[in-house]
Amino acid sequence: MVSHVAGLRSADRALRLRTLKTLKNEIIGSRSKKLQLLSLLQDVVELANKADGDREELVQSAATLGSFAVGTDDGVRAVVAQGAIATLLRALGAADDAVVEAAARSLKLIYRSPLAPRDPLLQAPALRTLVGLLASSKPHIAETAAAVLARCCATPDECAAVAAAGAVPALLAMLAAPRPSTQQAALEALAALVGGSADDAAAAQLGGGSEGGGGGRPGPQPAHLSQLLEALTAGSTPAGDKQHPPAGAVQLQAPLLAQLLALPRQSPSPATRFRIAVVVAGLLRAAAAQAKAGQQQQTRQQEQQQQQQQQQQQQQPATLRQLREASRTVLPGLVKLLQQTATAAADASGAAAPAANGAAAPAAKPAARQAAADAPWLGGGGGSGSESVPGVLADLMGEDDELIRAALDADAVKLLCSCLASAPAPPPAAAAGDAPPSEAQKPAAARRAASEAASRRLRAGALRALGALCLRHDDARSAVVAAKAVQHIAAALSDPDDSTRAAAALCVRGLSNSARSLRVCVVDSGLAAPLVRLLGDDSPEVQASAASAICNLVLDFRSIRQAVLQAGALRLLVPLAGSMAPELRAAAVRALTNLTIKCEDAATRQALLRELSWGAMRALLADPEPAVATESAALLQNLFAAGSVGIAELFAWSGGDLLPLLEERLDPSAAAGGAAGPRGLEATLYAVANLCSGSEEHKAAVMGSNVPALLLHQLRAPAPPGAAAGAGAEGACGGGAAAGAPAGRRGGAAAGDAAGAAATAAQPTASQLRVPAVWAVINLLWYDSAAHPNAPPSPVAARARALKELGLEAALRALAGDECQDLRERVQTALEQLA
């Protein structure tokens, strides 16, 4: 030790250099030597900081700093404490490439440890320097800089900072390089960039942003994902445009996707396959969100007719099609990695993992174990690893039926259930009075925290993937029930991790799409109460996911609806309907709509009227978010489907404001019903039709208002923007009304999610919008012919005369030849009653 100290502090350059080399060689591979010689770190840092140090001395001192950090937490902590990271970052700006490479390699070694702080790397000067090194003419320097940047992408904010420094174009250029190791380094950094942004996507899925969920506006696309999508476009520019590429577009030698999909042929390692899957899944998710945002913008601006919009929906953007094709190529390899993940998790827990595609598990295990034991195949600051495979599978499948079917056929459900069953249980929450770990305990605490984070990713990812599968396929739901995974889903509803609780609620939502699994989930497993409790969760993501699940639970079975209501769902849903988050408002109103689908249940209706004020109802109907306004109109329609007693309660609830509200929503010159669109208008018209089936007092109130004139306008008016111009085939108008009651009332509206996003987005045709207006006329004129065989009662006759004078008879006759059978039949009934 004395000789080392003397050598490092000697004025003799040769002796200092010889001592540095000796020290570096002694500590390489020897943990005990490192710990013994840690006191020399300060001298090494001082040598590395010497402005007048020569090339060899700077190289050796920088390399020695990295050696101290390898393989020991104490070494990393000591290196950080001595300020070595700042020293190495300064060395990255040296004029000599050898010094730069040595400093970059040491940073790479230091940042293998989760104990190394990322903040120094994320400072603007450091990021600019690292990104600049990506364009180095020395491949080793560029590759090492890419590896360091990959450690800076653990969160969406960190990814945004790296991308803002200009990393994406440089990494794409590296990906197009002929050197395989350069391509792999670029892929590692790109996967970290895309994977680090996955939290926002998971929140969108779990919060109900897909598959009939919340329906709020998609958030802004991260800049680096937009840049990568632009690179896809640049790589697939039509031949006529290649001479004039868009300004700033990244020009590649080959399409980006082709480059990615070719990498496994050069390096078929699990790391390569997984990173490609991360990039493809992230880009597919971004492209789908971009397409959805564009469709919503077109709808809001009403720039095109419905027929043109349908054609655009059928013609997916080229980029999205390419990514879906790439996903089908990537999926089989990802399922193989899922098998490895399930095996590794089962080995860790002592359980047995299932084999994919019916293969014998004992034969498959050795290879899977070997692959899982390979060198870390997704290391780094992003915390990625085999535990991230289920989450990437969820992102890759998205809402694509073909991909979901392929994953289902590959036995993904069994593998995911195995991962879920084998994942370590979450640790108990720390008590408020627990002391923080001491300095000596910090390394063990950091390792424990990293292990717990990996378990959280495994649980949440498996649940998200199972939720995506169960939303679409009954086979998946049956497999989850058969695997006895419902108990693990139930336990996850109380997990301390927000994303895990939200994912568990997504699973319940998917399982509730079939009657058999719904009974197993709710009746046998008692999930109603814990699911309702999540409505009061601190996380909006969890609340939205729970509300979307409850929306499904209450549709078909009265016993389940009663269990949800008894657990206090109404009391918790009403405040959520006033949330600042549009997707949460929409999910809450959708759940309220389905809770009131059977408004003959007076207790439920009255409880809702007590919890929800009339002013809040008006605010929801006028909500600027189309999804919220539309669901609110459906809720109002359900409240009107309650007979005369229920309608009287609504008049009292509104304080006399009920008819003015309906007039506002039907008035074409008012903007009140604009956000809800044609579907909201249809629901309002059915609410009016139900109102017209009330008592004589209610009918008289309608006749004394402007509602009949507004109904006449609906019968005469052309299709509103966003509605189809015509019904098409006769069957296109079917299902708009149900004439189950003598008075022709339509039943309540259901906001189900089993039919998927297509049903949610369907808009009524012009004829379908006229059907409830005709029903309103029928209900105003209906009477019991058995009690009045000779002539209608005088109030009915008076209403018939008033409607004729208004011009309704002529308007109805004009519709008698409509191509929609349902409308023709209703018109015939109305004309008979008018006569």
XYZ file of C-alpha atoms in Angstrom, residues 40-41 146 163 177 183 195 206 348 363 418 435 440 449 510 517 519 534 542 547 600 657 681 726 822:
25
model
C -6.118 5.006 -3.290
C -9.109 6.239 -5.277
C -24.415 4.352 -27.078
C -33.724 12.496 -27.618
C -23.508 1.018 -40.328
C -25.606 -2.040 -35.039
C -38.818 0.977 -23.719
C -54.835 0.450 -18.203
C -36.748 -19.149 -8.727
C -37.055 -31.344 -22.594
C -47.060 -19.270 -14.920
C -35.556 4.079 9.982
C -23.646 -0.295 5.534
C -35.183 -2.613 -4.386
C -61.426 -8.848 -19.850
C -65.610 -16.353 -16.335
C -69.299 -15.802 -12.416
C -60.082 0.806 -6.369
C -56.082 2.611 -11.302
C -64.281 1.968 -13.607
C -86.824 -0.166 -13.342
C -85.119 22.474 -16.070
C -78.225 13.179 -30.488
C -78.334 6.826 -45.682
C -87.564 -0.186 -39.117
